[in-house]
Amino acid sequence: MNYYSLHHTAPNVSFKEAVIRGLAPDRGIYFPEKITPLPKDFIENINRYSHEEIALHAIEQFVGDAIPKNVLKNIINETLSFDFPVIPIEENIATLELFHGPTMAFKDVGARFMARCLGYFNRNSTEKVTVLVATSGDTGGAVANGFLGVEGVDVVILYPSGKVSEIQEKQLTTLGNNITALEVDGVFDDCQDMVKTAFLDTEIKRTLTSANSINIARWLPQMFYFFFAYKALHKQHKNIIFSVPSGNFGNICAGIMAQKLGLPIQHFIAATNVNNTVSNYLQNGEYVPQKSIATISNAMDVGNPSNFIRIQELYNNNLETLKKHFSSYSFTDAETKSAMKLLFNEHQYVADPHGAVGYLGLKKHNLKNAYGVFLETAHPVKFLPTVESTLNQKIDIPSQIKEIMTKEKKAITISNYKELKHFLMR
Ligand SMILES: *Cc1c(COP(=O)(O)O)cnc(C)c1O
């Protein structure tokens, strides 16, 4: 399987090269040349397959011969070593909980899969690959954990000093081994700028790659969730609609890929906070990227979602086709908090702010005879102060978080690009 750049001015590349590069040389993101629907009887008999078998079916064609089947099976088994429960909330609404992985955020699956692919590709190389990431909190933890101990890969994470939660900081800074945390005297945008500069700096001789949802190995495994939810629900419920709390739109775009593979999904809702570039576009046909606005669902504070171009490609760049299958609604922090309270008071469900935005997406859409599933993308403990103050309720701290809180923080402080470059050129 080969991949082309959505800027259409770079050569097509293999799965391996697309994973190592992350972004094409023309700065476009990669997209598969061909998407072949899965056999009908696989979808009809999905009940008979384990999560691991479903995942293998879904992703096999995209990996092609870049990874031997037995290795790919191992990668999938290691990636999926936790649960993906579907919890009923209301008569026609359920939530798909994606936070049962090691860092309690849905990005665990993509990060673990990508890490293992990269480890495999680099297995015989004497030169290490360095994954360089800037994080505003959530991504960094999942990436750090996913890549921990993977041979041949070093991870360098930049985070803004004093701007991430205590739990998030512990998740970034206590792992050691092949993970280095750089504490930046600045804000998230400074971290992001430094990372971008490093990628363009030809004096740095290390192989640098990124680990955000631009990378196909982080994006594609997110298809699995939609298959798992369908497996859990399809006997009792028809006409399934997914509402996906969206920031860079990688997760929802993976859902649309699952639909392309033949999974019978009736409709997609991209639920966002006030960063509403996409819902504006659906309304008036003009795509105008915005500067991001800070909200309580901060993993979705994105003004120019990087995967939206993939969604357009999946719908043949036709706005009318897109609108038939896809809606997007935007919600304020006040609405999000009300939804969190309602879910807790009426349904005894503690949602994090992102999941609550997903729930709002379903409430706004007319479900008619459909069954709505919103994705719960992070455990409420990841957004502890907001959740506790909104619900006026203490949240139990899960054991994997308690354990990390006792570990010692190790970070290198940097304050400008020169210091980052110095670190990368050691
Ligand atoms: C990253 C993230 C999102 C947004 O996912 P995208 O794929 O970027 O749309 C939503 N919720 C949480 C908790 C996240 O960490």
XYZ file of C-alpha atoms and ligand atoms in Angstrom:
441
model
C 0.000 0.000 0.000
C 1.303 3.413 -0.950
C 0.399 6.847 0.315
C 0.138 10.156 -1.488
C 0.509 13.650 -0.116
C -2.686 15.698 0.019
C -0.676 18.604 -1.362
C -0.066 16.420 -4.431
C 3.491 17.613 -5.128
C 5.555 14.933 -3.351
C 6.294 11.367 -4.456
C 4.103 8.533 -3.217
C 5.663 6.479 -0.436
C 5.268 3.140 1.344
C 3.622 2.719 4.762
C 7.091 2.526 6.279
C 8.302 5.755 4.757
C 5.068 7.585 5.582
C 5.382 6.528 9.237
C 9.028 7.558 9.502
C 8.475 10.864 7.718
C 5.206 11.824 9.375
C 4.674 14.711 6.976
C 5.410 14.619 3.225
C 8.275 16.797 1.907
C 5.702 19.186 0.377
C 4.268 19.626 3.934
C 1.109 17.721 2.930
C -0.306 14.896 5.042
C -0.394 11.343 3.713
C -3.477 9.499 2.493
C -3.815 5.857 1.298
C -3.916 5.350 -2.488
C -6.655 2.775 -2.223
C -9.325 1.781 0.324
C -10.809 -1.685 -0.224
C -14.037 -2.485 1.679
C -13.881 -5.531 3.963
C -15.865 -8.674 3.044
C -19.585 -8.402 3.921
C -19.596 -11.634 5.884
C -16.829 -10.323 8.140
C -18.975 -7.317 9.083
C -22.116 -9.449 9.440
C -20.344 -11.957 11.666
C -18.207 -9.467 13.570
C -19.394 -11.089 16.820
C -17.278 -14.123 16.122
C -14.040 -12.148 16.022
C -11.884 -10.998 18.935
C -10.807 -7.361 19.215
C -7.359 -8.370 17.999
C -8.745 -10.161 14.940
C -11.015 -7.225 14.099
C -8.089 -4.829 14.353
C -5.962 -6.994 12.087
C -8.709 -7.130 9.444
C -9.208 -3.379 9.616
C -5.587 -2.308 9.314
C -3.918 -5.065 7.287
C -4.415 -3.490 3.862
C -2.969 -0.166 5.033
C 0.221 -1.742 6.319
C 0.623 -3.962 3.257
C 3.897 -5.853 3.195
C 5.754 -3.271 5.272
C 5.356 -5.440 8.385
C 5.072 -9.276 8.321
C 1.701 -10.559 9.494
C 2.985 -12.282 12.636
C 4.808 -9.107 13.711
C 1.715 -7.019 12.990
C -0.352 -9.422 15.096
C 2.034 -8.960 18.007
C 1.934 -5.202 17.636
C -1.864 -5.277 17.737
C -1.978 -7.614 20.741
C 0.348 -5.358 22.707
C -1.521 -2.226 21.626
C -4.943 -3.464 22.702
C -4.202 -4.823 26.165
C -7.164 -3.077 27.853
C -10.970 -2.691 27.642
C -13.204 -0.531 25.432
C -16.555 -0.757 27.231
C -19.833 0.638 25.875
C -21.932 2.009 28.746
C -25.665 2.735 28.228
C -26.646 6.204 29.451
C -30.169 6.910 28.186
C -32.725 4.914 26.236
C -31.067 5.679 22.905
C -27.642 6.907 24.002
C -24.504 5.120 25.160
C -20.896 6.115 25.674
C -17.853 4.307 24.353
C -15.142 4.641 26.994
C -11.713 4.969 25.447
C -9.790 5.807 28.603
C -8.860 2.431 30.051
C -5.304 2.463 28.723
C -2.158 3.223 30.730
C -2.441 7.033 30.606
C -6.262 7.070 30.675
C -6.634 8.964 27.404
C -7.778 7.600 24.052
C -4.476 8.554 22.447
C -2.902 5.504 24.126
C -3.979 3.203 21.269
C -2.491 5.319 18.493
C 0.683 6.043 20.437
C 1.274 2.395 21.337
C 0.658 1.231 17.775
C 2.896 3.860 16.219
C 5.688 3.235 18.723
C 5.792 -0.457 17.905
C 5.733 0.133 14.140
C 8.608 2.572 14.419
C 10.514 0.199 16.679
C 10.097 -2.545 14.069
C 11.206 -0.352 11.167
C 14.261 0.771 13.063
C 15.190 -2.636 14.466
C 18.427 -3.131 12.494
C 19.490 0.468 12.275
C 22.390 1.769 14.303
C 20.960 5.246 14.105
C 18.128 6.022 16.474
C 14.933 7.810 15.504
C 13.969 10.714 17.725
C 10.301 11.424 18.244
C 9.960 15.108 19.031
C 6.649 16.346 20.440
C 5.218 19.473 21.959
C 2.338 18.889 24.330
C -0.257 21.012 26.064
C -0.810 18.100 28.429
C -2.621 15.034 27.183
C -0.747 13.902 24.066
C 2.655 13.934 25.740
C 1.699 11.419 28.405
C 0.266 8.942 25.916
C 3.270 9.287 23.612
C 5.778 8.976 26.463
C 4.068 5.885 27.802
C 3.493 4.327 24.382
C 7.162 4.644 23.402
C 8.652 3.708 26.768
C 11.326 1.055 26.337
C 10.935 0.798 22.537
C 14.387 -0.023 21.135
C 15.917 2.338 18.635
C 13.581 5.219 19.469
C 14.246 8.203 21.704
C 11.415 10.480 22.735
C 11.845 14.159 23.537
C 8.805 15.955 24.907
C 8.502 19.708 25.291
C 5.899 21.009 27.713
C 5.146 24.497 29.005
C 6.315 24.973 32.586
C 3.436 25.448 35.034
C 0.802 25.087 32.292
C 0.034 21.365 32.545
C -1.786 19.695 35.429
C 0.151 17.968 38.197
C -1.000 14.539 36.991
C -0.051 15.321 33.413
C 3.388 16.559 34.470
C 4.027 13.370 36.431
C 3.017 11.289 33.399
C 5.600 13.144 31.300
C 8.510 13.432 33.662
C 8.739 10.255 35.726
C 9.337 7.558 33.134
C 13.055 7.963 32.434
C 14.659 5.349 30.155
C 14.330 6.534 26.501
C 11.965 9.388 27.427
C 13.285 12.900 28.103
C 11.047 15.730 29.253
C 12.070 19.291 28.453
C 10.335 21.841 30.631
C 9.997 25.011 28.586
C 9.947 28.419 30.168
C 7.022 29.609 27.998
C 3.560 28.633 26.741
C 2.417 25.761 24.514
C 2.844 27.817 21.337
C 6.525 28.351 22.200
C 6.995 24.583 22.515
C 5.195 24.038 19.218
C 7.287 26.698 17.441
C 10.546 25.212 18.680
C 9.536 21.752 17.477
C 8.624 23.120 14.040
C 11.941 24.962 13.814
C 13.840 21.799 14.719
C 12.106 19.830 11.948
C 13.343 22.366 9.386
C 16.850 22.690 10.816
C 19.251 20.844 8.481
C 22.134 21.118 10.956
C 20.427 18.584 13.217
C 21.604 15.242 11.929
C 19.310 13.046 13.987
C 16.256 11.546 12.253
C 13.366 13.471 13.742
C 9.735 12.438 13.500
C 6.476 13.609 15.026
C 3.824 11.613 16.859
C 0.588 13.515 16.344
C -2.446 12.308 14.394
C -0.876 13.577 11.172
C 1.193 10.394 11.359
C -0.733 7.567 9.688
C 0.420 5.047 12.309
C -1.219 7.111 15.028
C -4.300 7.976 13.021
C -5.333 4.648 11.436
C -5.538 2.423 14.555
C -8.267 4.734 15.835
C -10.554 2.947 13.342
C -10.623 0.034 15.768
C -12.868 1.810 18.306
C -15.738 2.120 15.870
C -15.593 -1.570 14.983
C -15.520 -2.506 18.690
C -18.559 -0.350 19.482
C -20.411 -1.741 16.483
C -19.616 -5.269 17.621
C -21.008 -4.513 21.090
C -24.188 -2.824 19.844
C -25.306 -4.106 16.464
C -27.459 -6.989 17.730
C -29.711 -4.672 19.744
C -29.401 -1.396 17.915
C -29.688 -0.279 14.318
C -28.761 3.046 12.738
C -25.771 3.901 14.885
C -24.635 7.520 15.016
C -21.267 8.440 16.524
C -20.599 11.764 18.183
C -16.871 12.350 18.467
C -15.389 15.146 20.587
C -13.037 16.657 18.033
C -9.927 18.817 18.023
C -7.628 17.860 15.168
C -10.397 15.595 13.780
C -8.113 12.546 13.623
C -10.377 10.306 15.662
C -13.551 11.098 13.718
C -11.677 10.798 10.445
C -10.648 7.265 11.473
C -14.342 6.534 12.088
C -15.131 7.641 8.555
C -12.397 5.296 7.304
C -14.140 2.465 9.188
C -17.354 3.402 7.381
C -15.492 3.353 4.068
C -14.373 -0.172 4.925
C -18.031 -1.149 5.085
C -18.971 -0.628 8.733
C -22.668 0.396 8.705
C -22.535 3.743 10.494
C -25.474 6.021 9.824
C -23.962 9.402 10.583
C -21.039 11.219 12.195
C -21.183 14.201 14.489
C -18.049 16.196 15.172
C -18.724 17.821 18.533
C -16.437 20.731 19.321
C -15.984 23.447 21.904
C -16.067 27.073 20.726
C -13.234 26.352 18.301
C -15.805 26.051 15.535
C -13.928 26.355 12.238
C -15.580 23.214 10.848
C -19.170 23.881 11.935
C -18.858 27.348 10.400
C -17.626 25.770 7.192
C -20.613 23.409 7.052
C -22.911 26.365 7.533
C -21.489 28.847 5.075
C -19.111 26.874 2.836
C -16.068 28.899 3.795
C -13.178 27.264 5.573
C -11.486 29.950 7.624
C -8.799 28.727 10.067
C -8.855 30.580 13.370
C -6.503 31.172 16.251
C -7.316 28.650 18.961
C -9.419 29.721 21.940
C -8.723 28.266 25.411
C -11.545 26.159 26.914
C -12.122 23.572 29.661
C -11.974 20.820 27.008
C -8.465 21.942 26.146
C -7.352 18.876 24.176
C -9.743 20.178 21.511
C -8.551 23.781 21.431
C -7.666 23.682 17.757
C -8.472 26.446 15.288
C -7.232 24.690 12.149
C -7.838 20.942 12.479
C -5.052 19.103 10.677
C -7.108 16.046 9.658
C -10.034 17.897 8.127
C -8.393 17.726 4.718
C -8.463 13.925 5.015
C -12.187 14.010 5.755
C -12.767 16.130 2.660
C -10.780 13.643 0.597
C -12.912 10.785 1.971
C -16.033 12.595 0.753
C -14.473 13.389 -2.639
C -14.034 17.047 -1.715
C -17.752 17.507 -2.171
C -19.439 19.658 0.467
C -22.936 18.295 -0.260
C -21.779 14.668 0.158
C -19.966 15.638 3.332
C -23.081 17.265 4.789
C -25.179 14.172 4.092
C -22.949 12.002 6.290
C -21.415 14.444 8.695
C -22.559 17.234 11.026
C -20.649 19.460 13.384
C -21.909 21.390 16.399
C -20.048 23.715 18.707
C -20.630 24.247 22.459
C -19.552 26.740 25.092
C -17.882 25.898 28.399
C -21.118 26.787 30.232
C -23.059 24.282 28.107
C -20.356 21.683 28.687
C -20.556 22.134 32.457
C -24.362 21.862 32.388
C -24.056 18.613 30.452
C -21.540 17.261 32.980
C -23.975 18.111 35.798
C -26.922 16.565 33.990
C -25.033 13.370 33.213
C -24.051 13.104 36.868
C -27.341 14.087 38.474
C -29.711 12.242 36.136
C -27.578 9.300 35.033
C -24.917 8.954 37.762
C -22.281 9.225 35.061
C -19.104 11.226 35.622
C -18.017 12.587 32.251
C -14.894 14.588 31.565
C -15.390 17.879 29.655
C -14.532 16.284 26.278
C -17.015 13.433 26.681
C -19.650 15.936 27.783
C -19.164 17.859 24.528
C -19.698 14.566 22.668
C -22.928 13.986 24.589
C -24.133 17.494 23.703
C -23.526 16.695 20.027
C -26.018 13.825 20.223
C -28.587 15.913 22.090
C -28.428 18.625 19.466
C -28.812 16.196 16.569
C -32.199 14.695 15.869
C -31.674 11.019 16.694
C -35.138 9.906 15.448
C -34.852 6.117 15.174
C -31.112 6.119 15.566
C -28.927 5.029 18.445
C -26.316 7.568 19.519
C -22.860 6.765 20.853
C -20.589 9.485 22.190
C -16.901 8.798 22.676
C -15.530 9.419 26.161
C -11.951 10.310 25.279
C -10.378 10.854 28.703
C -10.921 9.654 32.243
C -12.403 12.472 34.371
C -9.339 12.318 36.625
C -7.294 13.813 33.760
C -9.299 17.014 34.192
C -9.694 16.737 37.947
C -10.057 20.388 39.046
C -12.742 21.120 36.410
C -14.672 17.932 37.078
C -14.571 18.231 40.865
C -15.567 21.883 40.930
C -18.342 21.417 38.354
C -19.892 18.397 40.067
C -19.031 19.544 43.572
C -17.856 16.010 44.107
C -14.569 14.236 44.883
C -13.329 11.829 42.206
C -11.612 8.559 43.094
C -8.046 8.475 41.850
C -7.366 5.276 39.854
C -4.402 3.142 40.919
C -2.240 3.822 37.858
C -2.448 7.554 38.595
C -1.804 7.145 42.337
C 1.312 5.171 41.573
C 2.774 7.790 39.268
C 2.132 10.612 41.765
C 4.713 9.154 44.145
C 7.468 9.096 41.508
C 10.136 11.727 41.205
C 9.939 14.348 38.465
C 12.945 14.565 36.119
C 13.014 17.319 33.527
C 15.583 19.500 31.798
C 14.678 23.172 31.770
C 15.116 25.091 28.520
C 14.061 28.584 27.558
C 14.842 29.020 23.847
C 15.471 27.234 20.565
C 19.250 27.396 20.931
C 19.020 25.280 24.051
C 16.767 22.743 22.323
C 19.157 22.525 19.378
C 22.087 22.082 21.710
C 20.257 19.212 23.389
C 19.392 17.555 20.058
C 22.993 17.867 18.767
C 24.637 16.179 21.739
C -6.787 14.644 21.503
C -8.072 14.617 22.242
C -9.298 14.861 21.612
C -9.402 15.270 20.155
O -9.087 14.242 19.274
P -8.772 14.592 17.728
O -8.432 13.291 17.116
O -7.628 15.550 17.749
O -10.001 15.204 17.159
C -10.460 14.751 22.355
N -10.432 14.444 23.671
C -9.271 14.216 24.316
C -9.298 13.913 25.769
C -8.049 14.287 23.636
O -6.910 14.083 24.287
